[in-house]
PDB file of C-alpha atoms in Angstrom:
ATOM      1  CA  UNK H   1      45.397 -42.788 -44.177  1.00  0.00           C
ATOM      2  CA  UNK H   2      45.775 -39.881 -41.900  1.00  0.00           C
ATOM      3  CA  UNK H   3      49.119 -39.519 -39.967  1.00  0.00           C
ATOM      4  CA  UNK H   4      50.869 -36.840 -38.106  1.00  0.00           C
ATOM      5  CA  UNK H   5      54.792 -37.429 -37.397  1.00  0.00           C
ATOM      6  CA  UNK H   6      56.597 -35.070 -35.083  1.00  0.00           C
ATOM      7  CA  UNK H   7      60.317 -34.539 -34.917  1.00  0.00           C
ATOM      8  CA  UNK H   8      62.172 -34.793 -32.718  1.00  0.00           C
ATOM      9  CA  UNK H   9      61.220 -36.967 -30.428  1.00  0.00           C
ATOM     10  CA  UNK H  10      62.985 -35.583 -27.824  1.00  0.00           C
ATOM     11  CA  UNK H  11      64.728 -32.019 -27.527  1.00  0.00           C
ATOM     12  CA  UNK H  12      67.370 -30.741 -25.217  1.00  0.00           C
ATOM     13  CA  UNK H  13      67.667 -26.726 -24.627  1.00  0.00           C
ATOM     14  CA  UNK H  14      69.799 -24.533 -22.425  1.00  0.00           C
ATOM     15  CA  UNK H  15      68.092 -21.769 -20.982  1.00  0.00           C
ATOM     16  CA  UNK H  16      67.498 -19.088 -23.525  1.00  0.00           C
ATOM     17  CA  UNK H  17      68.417 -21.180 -26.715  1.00  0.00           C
ATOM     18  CA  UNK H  18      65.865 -21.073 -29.156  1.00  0.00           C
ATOM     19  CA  UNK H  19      64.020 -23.726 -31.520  1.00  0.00           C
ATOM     20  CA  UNK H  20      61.668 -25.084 -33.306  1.00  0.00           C
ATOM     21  CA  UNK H  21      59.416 -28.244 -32.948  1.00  0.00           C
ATOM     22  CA  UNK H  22      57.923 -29.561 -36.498  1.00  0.00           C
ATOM     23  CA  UNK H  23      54.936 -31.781 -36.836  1.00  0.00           C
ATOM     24  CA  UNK H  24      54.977 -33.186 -40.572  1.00  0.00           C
ATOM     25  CA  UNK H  25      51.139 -34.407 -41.821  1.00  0.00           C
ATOM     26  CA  UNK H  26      48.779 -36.080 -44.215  1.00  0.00           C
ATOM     27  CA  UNK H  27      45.064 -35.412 -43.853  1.00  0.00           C
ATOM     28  CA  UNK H  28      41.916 -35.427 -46.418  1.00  0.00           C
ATOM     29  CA  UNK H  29      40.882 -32.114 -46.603  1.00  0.00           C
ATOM     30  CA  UNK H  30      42.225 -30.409 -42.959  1.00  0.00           C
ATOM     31  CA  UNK H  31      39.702 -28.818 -41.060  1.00  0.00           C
ATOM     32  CA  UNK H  32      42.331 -27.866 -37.423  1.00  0.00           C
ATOM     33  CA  UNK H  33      45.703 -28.599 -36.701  1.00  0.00           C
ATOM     34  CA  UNK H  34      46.119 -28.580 -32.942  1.00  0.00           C
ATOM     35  CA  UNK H  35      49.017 -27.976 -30.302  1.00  0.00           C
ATOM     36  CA  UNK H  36      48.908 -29.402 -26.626  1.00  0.00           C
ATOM     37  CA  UNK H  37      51.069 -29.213 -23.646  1.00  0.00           C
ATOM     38  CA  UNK H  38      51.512 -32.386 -21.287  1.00  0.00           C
ATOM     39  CA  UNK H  39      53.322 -32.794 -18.418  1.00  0.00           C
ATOM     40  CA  UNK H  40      53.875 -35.549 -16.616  1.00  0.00           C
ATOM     41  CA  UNK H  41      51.161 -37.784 -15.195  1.00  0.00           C
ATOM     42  CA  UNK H  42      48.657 -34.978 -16.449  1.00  0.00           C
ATOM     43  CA  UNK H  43      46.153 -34.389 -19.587  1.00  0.00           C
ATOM     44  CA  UNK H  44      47.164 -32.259 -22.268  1.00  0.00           C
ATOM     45  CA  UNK H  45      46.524 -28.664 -22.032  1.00  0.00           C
ATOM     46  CA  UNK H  46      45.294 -26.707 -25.323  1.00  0.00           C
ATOM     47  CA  UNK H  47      48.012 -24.522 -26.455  1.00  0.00           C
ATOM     48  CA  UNK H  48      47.126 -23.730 -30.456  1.00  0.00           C
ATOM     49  CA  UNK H  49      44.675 -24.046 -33.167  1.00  0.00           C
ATOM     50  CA  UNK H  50      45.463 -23.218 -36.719  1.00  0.00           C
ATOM     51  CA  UNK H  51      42.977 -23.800 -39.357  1.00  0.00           C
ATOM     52  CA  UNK H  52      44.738 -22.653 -42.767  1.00  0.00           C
ATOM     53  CA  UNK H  53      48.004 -22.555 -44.305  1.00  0.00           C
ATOM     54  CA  UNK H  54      50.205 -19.023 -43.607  1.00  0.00           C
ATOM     55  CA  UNK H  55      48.192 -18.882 -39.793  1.00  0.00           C
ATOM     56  CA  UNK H  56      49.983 -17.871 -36.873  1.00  0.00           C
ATOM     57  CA  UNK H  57      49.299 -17.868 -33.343  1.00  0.00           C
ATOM     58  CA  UNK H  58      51.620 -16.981 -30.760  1.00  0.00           C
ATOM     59  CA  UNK H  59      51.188 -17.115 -26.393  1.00  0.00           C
ATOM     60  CA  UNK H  60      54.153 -16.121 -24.127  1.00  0.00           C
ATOM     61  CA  UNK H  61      57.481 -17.516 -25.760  1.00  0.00           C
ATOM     62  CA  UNK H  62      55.230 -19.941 -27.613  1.00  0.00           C
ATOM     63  CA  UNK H  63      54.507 -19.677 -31.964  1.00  0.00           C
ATOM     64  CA  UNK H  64      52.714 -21.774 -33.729  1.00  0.00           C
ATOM     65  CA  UNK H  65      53.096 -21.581 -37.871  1.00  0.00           C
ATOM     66  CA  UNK H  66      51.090 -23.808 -40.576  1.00  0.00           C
ATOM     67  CA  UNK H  67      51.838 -24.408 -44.272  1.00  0.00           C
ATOM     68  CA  UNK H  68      50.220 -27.042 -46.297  1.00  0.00           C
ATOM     69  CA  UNK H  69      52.244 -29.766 -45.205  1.00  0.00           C
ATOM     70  CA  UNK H  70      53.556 -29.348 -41.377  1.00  0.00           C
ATOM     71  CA  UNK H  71      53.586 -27.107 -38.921  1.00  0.00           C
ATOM     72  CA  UNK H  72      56.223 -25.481 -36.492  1.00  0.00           C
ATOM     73  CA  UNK H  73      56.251 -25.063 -32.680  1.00  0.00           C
ATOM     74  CA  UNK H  74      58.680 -21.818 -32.263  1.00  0.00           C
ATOM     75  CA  UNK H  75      60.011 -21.867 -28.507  1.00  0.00           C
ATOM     76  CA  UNK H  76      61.951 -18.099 -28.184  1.00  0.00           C
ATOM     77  CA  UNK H  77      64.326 -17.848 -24.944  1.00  0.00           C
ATOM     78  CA  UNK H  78      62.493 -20.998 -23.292  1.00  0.00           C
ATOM     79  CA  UNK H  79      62.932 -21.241 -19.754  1.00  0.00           C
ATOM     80  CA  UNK H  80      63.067 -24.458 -17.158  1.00  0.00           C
ATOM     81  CA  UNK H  81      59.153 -24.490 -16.894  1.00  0.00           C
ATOM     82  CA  UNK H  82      58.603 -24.823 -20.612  1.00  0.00           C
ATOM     83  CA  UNK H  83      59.806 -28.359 -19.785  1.00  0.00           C
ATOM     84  CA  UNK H  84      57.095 -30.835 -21.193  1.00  0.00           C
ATOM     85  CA  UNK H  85      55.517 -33.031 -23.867  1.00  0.00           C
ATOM     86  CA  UNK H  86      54.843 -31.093 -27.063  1.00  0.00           C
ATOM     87  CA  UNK H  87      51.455 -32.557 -29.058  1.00  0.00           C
ATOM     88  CA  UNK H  88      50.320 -32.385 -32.279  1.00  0.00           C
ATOM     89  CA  UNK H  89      46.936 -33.441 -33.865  1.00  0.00           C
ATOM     90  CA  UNK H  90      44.936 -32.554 -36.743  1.00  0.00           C
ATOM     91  CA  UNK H  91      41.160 -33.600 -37.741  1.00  0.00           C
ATOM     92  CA  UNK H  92      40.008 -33.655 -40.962  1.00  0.00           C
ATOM     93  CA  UNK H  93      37.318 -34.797 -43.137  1.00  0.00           C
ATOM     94  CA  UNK H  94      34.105 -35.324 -42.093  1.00  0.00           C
ATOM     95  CA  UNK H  95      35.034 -36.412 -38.598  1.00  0.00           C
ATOM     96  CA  UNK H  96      35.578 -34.934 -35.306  1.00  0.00           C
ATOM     97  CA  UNK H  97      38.079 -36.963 -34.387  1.00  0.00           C
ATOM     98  CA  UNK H  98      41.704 -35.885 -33.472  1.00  0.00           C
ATOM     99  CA  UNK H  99      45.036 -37.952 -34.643  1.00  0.00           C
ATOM    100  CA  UNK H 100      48.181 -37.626 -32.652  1.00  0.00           C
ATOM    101  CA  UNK H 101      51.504 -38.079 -33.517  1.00  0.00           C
ATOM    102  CA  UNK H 102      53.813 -38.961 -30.709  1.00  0.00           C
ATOM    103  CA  UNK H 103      54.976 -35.748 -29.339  1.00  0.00           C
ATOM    104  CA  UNK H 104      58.484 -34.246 -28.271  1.00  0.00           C
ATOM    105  CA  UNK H 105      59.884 -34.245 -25.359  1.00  0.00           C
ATOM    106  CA  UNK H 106      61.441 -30.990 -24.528  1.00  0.00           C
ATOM    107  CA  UNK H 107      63.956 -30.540 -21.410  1.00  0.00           C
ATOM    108  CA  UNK H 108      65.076 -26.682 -20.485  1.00  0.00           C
ATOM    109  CA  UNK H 109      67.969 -26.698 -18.331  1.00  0.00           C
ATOM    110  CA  UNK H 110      68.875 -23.641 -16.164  1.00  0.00           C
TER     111      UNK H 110
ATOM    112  CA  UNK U   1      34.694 -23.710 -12.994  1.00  0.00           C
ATOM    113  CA  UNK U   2      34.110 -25.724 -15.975  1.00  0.00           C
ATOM    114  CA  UNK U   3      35.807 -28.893 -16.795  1.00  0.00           C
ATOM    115  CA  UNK U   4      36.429 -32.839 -17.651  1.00  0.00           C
ATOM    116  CA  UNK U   5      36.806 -35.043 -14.067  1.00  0.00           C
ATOM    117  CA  UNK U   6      38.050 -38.508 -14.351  1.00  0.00           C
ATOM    118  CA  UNK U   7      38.505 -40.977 -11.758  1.00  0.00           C
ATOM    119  CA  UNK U   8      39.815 -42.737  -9.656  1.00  0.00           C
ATOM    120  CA  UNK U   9      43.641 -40.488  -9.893  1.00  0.00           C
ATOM    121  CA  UNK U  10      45.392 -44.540 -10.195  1.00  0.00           C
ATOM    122  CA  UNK U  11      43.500 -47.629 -10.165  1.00  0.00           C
ATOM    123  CA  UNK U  12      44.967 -51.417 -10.030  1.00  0.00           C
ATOM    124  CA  UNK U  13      42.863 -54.386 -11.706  1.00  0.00           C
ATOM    125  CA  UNK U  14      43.834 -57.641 -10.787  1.00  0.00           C
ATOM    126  CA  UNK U  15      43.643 -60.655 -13.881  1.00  0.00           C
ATOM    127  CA  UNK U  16      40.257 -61.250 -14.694  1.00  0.00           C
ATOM    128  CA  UNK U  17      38.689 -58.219 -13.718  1.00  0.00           C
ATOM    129  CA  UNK U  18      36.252 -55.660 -15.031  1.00  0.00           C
ATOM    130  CA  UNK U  19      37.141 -52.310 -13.691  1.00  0.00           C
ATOM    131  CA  UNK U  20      35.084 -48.619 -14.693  1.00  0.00           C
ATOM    132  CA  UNK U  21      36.697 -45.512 -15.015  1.00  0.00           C
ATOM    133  CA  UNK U  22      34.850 -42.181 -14.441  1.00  0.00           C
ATOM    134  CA  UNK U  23      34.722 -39.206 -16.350  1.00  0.00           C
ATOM    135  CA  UNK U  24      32.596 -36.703 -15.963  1.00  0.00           C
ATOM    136  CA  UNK U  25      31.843 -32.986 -17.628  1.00  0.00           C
ATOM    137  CA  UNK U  26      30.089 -29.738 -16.969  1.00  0.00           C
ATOM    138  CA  UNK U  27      31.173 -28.095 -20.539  1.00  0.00           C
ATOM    139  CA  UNK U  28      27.807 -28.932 -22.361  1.00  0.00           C
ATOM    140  CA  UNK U  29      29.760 -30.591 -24.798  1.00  0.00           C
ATOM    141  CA  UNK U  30      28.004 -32.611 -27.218  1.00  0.00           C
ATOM    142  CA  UNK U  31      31.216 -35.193 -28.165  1.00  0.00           C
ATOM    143  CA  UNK U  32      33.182 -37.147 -25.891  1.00  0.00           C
ATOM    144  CA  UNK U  33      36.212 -39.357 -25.608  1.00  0.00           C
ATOM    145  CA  UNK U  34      38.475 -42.504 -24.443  1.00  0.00           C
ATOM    146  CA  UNK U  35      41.975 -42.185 -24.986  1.00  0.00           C
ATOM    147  CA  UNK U  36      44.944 -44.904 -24.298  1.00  0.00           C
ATOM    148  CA  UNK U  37      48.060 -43.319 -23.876  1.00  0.00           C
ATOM    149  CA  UNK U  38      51.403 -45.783 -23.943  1.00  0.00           C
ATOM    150  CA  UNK U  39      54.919 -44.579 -23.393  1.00  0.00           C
ATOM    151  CA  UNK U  40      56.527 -43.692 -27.132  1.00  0.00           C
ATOM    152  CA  UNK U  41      53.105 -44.025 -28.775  1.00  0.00           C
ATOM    153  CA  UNK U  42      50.686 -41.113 -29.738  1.00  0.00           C
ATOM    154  CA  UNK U  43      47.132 -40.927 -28.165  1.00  0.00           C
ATOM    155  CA  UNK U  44      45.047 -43.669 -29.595  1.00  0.00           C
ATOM    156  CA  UNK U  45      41.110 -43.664 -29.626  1.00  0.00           C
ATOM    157  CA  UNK U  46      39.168 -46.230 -28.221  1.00  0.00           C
ATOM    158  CA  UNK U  47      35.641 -45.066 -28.457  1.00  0.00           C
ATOM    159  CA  UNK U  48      33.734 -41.821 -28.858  1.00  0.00           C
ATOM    160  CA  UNK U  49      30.502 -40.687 -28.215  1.00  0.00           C
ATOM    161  CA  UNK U  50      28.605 -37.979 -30.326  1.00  0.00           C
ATOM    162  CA  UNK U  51      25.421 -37.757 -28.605  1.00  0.00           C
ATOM    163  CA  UNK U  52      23.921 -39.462 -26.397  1.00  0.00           C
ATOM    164  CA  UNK U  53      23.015 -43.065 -26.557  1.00  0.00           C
ATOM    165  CA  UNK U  54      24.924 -43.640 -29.385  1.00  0.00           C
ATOM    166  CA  UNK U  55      29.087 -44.359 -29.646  1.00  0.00           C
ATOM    167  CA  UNK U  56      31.625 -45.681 -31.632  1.00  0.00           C
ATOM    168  CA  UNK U  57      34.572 -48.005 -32.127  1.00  0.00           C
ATOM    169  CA  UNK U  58      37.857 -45.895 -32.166  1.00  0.00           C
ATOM    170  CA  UNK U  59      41.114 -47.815 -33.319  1.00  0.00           C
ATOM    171  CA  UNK U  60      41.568 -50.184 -30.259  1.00  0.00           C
ATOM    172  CA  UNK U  61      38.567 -50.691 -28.821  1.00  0.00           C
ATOM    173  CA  UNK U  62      38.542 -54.359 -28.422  1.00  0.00           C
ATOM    174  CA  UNK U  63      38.753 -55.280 -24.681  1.00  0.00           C
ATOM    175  CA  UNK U  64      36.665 -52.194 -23.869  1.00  0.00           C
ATOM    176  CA  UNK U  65      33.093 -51.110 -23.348  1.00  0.00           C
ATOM    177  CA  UNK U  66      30.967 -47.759 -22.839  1.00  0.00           C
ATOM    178  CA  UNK U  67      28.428 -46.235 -21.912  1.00  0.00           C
ATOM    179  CA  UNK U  68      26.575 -42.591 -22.646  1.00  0.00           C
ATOM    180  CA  UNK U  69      23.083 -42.374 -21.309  1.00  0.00           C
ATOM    181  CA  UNK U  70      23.644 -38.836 -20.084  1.00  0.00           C
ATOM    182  CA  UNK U  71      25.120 -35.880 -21.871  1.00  0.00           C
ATOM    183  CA  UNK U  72      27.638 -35.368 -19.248  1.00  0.00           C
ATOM    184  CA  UNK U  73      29.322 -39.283 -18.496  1.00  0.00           C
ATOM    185  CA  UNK U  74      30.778 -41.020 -20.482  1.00  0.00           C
ATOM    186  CA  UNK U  75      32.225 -44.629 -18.481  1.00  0.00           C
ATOM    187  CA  UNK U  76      34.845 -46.681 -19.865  1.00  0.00           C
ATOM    188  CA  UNK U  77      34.389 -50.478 -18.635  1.00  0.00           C
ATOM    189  CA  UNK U  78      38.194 -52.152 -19.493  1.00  0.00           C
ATOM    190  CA  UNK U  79      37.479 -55.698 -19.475  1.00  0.00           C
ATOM    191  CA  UNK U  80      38.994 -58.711 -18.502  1.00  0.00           C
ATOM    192  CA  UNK U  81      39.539 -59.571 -22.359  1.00  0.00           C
ATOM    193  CA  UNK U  82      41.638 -56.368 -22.483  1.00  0.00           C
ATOM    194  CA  UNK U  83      44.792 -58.797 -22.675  1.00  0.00           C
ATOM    195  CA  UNK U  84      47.685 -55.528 -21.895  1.00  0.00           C
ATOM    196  CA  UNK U  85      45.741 -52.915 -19.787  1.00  0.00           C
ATOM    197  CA  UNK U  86      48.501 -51.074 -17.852  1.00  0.00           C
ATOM    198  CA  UNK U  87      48.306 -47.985 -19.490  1.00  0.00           C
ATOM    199  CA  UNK U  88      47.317 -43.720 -18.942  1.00  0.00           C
ATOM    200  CA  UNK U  89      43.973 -43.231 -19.986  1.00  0.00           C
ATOM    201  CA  UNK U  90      42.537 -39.822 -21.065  1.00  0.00           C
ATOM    202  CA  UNK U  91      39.030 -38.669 -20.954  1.00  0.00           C
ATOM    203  CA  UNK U  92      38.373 -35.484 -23.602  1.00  0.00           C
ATOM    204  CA  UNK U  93      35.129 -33.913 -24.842  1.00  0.00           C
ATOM    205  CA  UNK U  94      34.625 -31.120 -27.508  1.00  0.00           C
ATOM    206  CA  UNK U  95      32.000 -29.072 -29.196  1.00  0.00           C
ATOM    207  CA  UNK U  96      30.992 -30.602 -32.545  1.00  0.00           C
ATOM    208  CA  UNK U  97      31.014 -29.786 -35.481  1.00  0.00           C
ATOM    209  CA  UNK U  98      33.160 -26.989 -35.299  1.00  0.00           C
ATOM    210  CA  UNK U  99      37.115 -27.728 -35.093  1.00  0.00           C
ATOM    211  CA  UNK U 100      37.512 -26.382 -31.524  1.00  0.00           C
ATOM    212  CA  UNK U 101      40.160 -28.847 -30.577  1.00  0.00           C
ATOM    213  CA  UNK U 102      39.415 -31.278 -26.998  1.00  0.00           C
ATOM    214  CA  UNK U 103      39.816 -30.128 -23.534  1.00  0.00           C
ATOM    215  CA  UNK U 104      40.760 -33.201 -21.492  1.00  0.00           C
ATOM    216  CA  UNK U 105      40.594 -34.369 -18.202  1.00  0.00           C
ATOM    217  CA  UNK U 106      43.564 -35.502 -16.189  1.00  0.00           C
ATOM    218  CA  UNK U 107      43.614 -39.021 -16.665  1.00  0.00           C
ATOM    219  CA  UNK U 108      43.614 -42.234 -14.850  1.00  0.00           C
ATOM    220  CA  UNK U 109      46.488 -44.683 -14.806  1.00  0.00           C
ATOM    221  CA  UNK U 110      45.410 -48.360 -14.650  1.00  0.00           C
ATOM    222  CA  UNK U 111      48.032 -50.860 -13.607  1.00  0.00           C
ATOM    223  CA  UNK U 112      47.452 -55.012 -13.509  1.00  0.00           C
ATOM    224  CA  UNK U 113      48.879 -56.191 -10.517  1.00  0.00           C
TER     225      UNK U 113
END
């Protein structure tokens, strides 16, 4: 069965203090692993995809890595409006559809 | 610009009652969504739509009904056998086949009162 755990399930950060958000996953044959933003009371907001093991993709303080197994959020120097939900999902098989894994919460205090 | 709408922003169902939620696109996506989102657990799928007039279960889908006779709608009826309905729902659509990921709309948040 296809599942997608992320740790931890909630993160804590002072201003400038960077780290890492992991998303740990079994698919059949992955075809996209994919990183959202939500905040609260909103839809998520695209952030990454990665299709292959050894991708990267990085945006502002944001970088997204993939190996064969998981795949890390890198936050460097966050700041208070990198505050929000941090979403995984990957699709695989034959199907379109996208499986979640409960996100982290990540709080950047000033 | 181009995007998913969903409405109403909140909506409040009282016991025994059918209530639709919009959502509504201008992406020309082919694929669309219903998502239930419940605090502490992931996004789970309660139908999809590939084309249109045709859809299928997702994972929780008893309780709910839909609709696609246009490319660009995609209603979810929650019914009154939908025994725990509070929840966030999320509307999402996507280009198919190719992995592009969703884009999703901003969701509706159905309470029973």
């Amino acid at each position: 069965e296809d599942q997608v755990t992320q740790s931890p399930e909630a993160l804590r950060l002072q201003e400038g203090e960077s780290s890492s958000l992991n998303c740990s996953y079994t698919v059949s044959g992955l075809r996209g692993l994919f990183w959202y933003r939500q905040d609260p009371g909103k839809g998520p907001e695209f952030l990454f995809t990665l299709y292959s093991a050894g991708e990267e993709k990085e945006k502002e303080r944001l970088k997204a890595t993939l190996t064969k197994k998981e795949s890390f959020l890198h936050i460097t120097a966050p700041k208070p409006e990198d505050s929000a939900t941090y979403l995984c999902a990957v699709q695989g098989g034959a199907t379109n559809k996208l499986i979640f894994g409960t996100g982290t919460l990540l709080a950047v205090q000033p | 610009d181009g995007g998913i709408t969903q409405s109403p922003k909140y909506l409040f169902r009282k016991e025994g009652q059918n209530v639709t939620l919009s959502c509504e696109q201008n992406l020309n996506h082919d694929a669309m969504y219903w998502y239930r989102q419940d605090p502490g657990q992931g996004l789970r799928l309660i139908y999809y739509s590939q084309i249109v007039n045709d859809f299928q279960k997702g994972d929780i889908a008893e309780g709910y009904s839909v609709s696609r006779e246009k490319k660009e709608s995609f209603p979810l009826t929650v019914t009154s056998a939908q025994k725990n309905p509070t929840a966030f729902y999320l509307c999402a659509s996507s280009i198919t086949p190719k992995p592009y990921g969703y884009t999703f709309g901003s969701g509706t948040r159905l309470t029973v009162v």
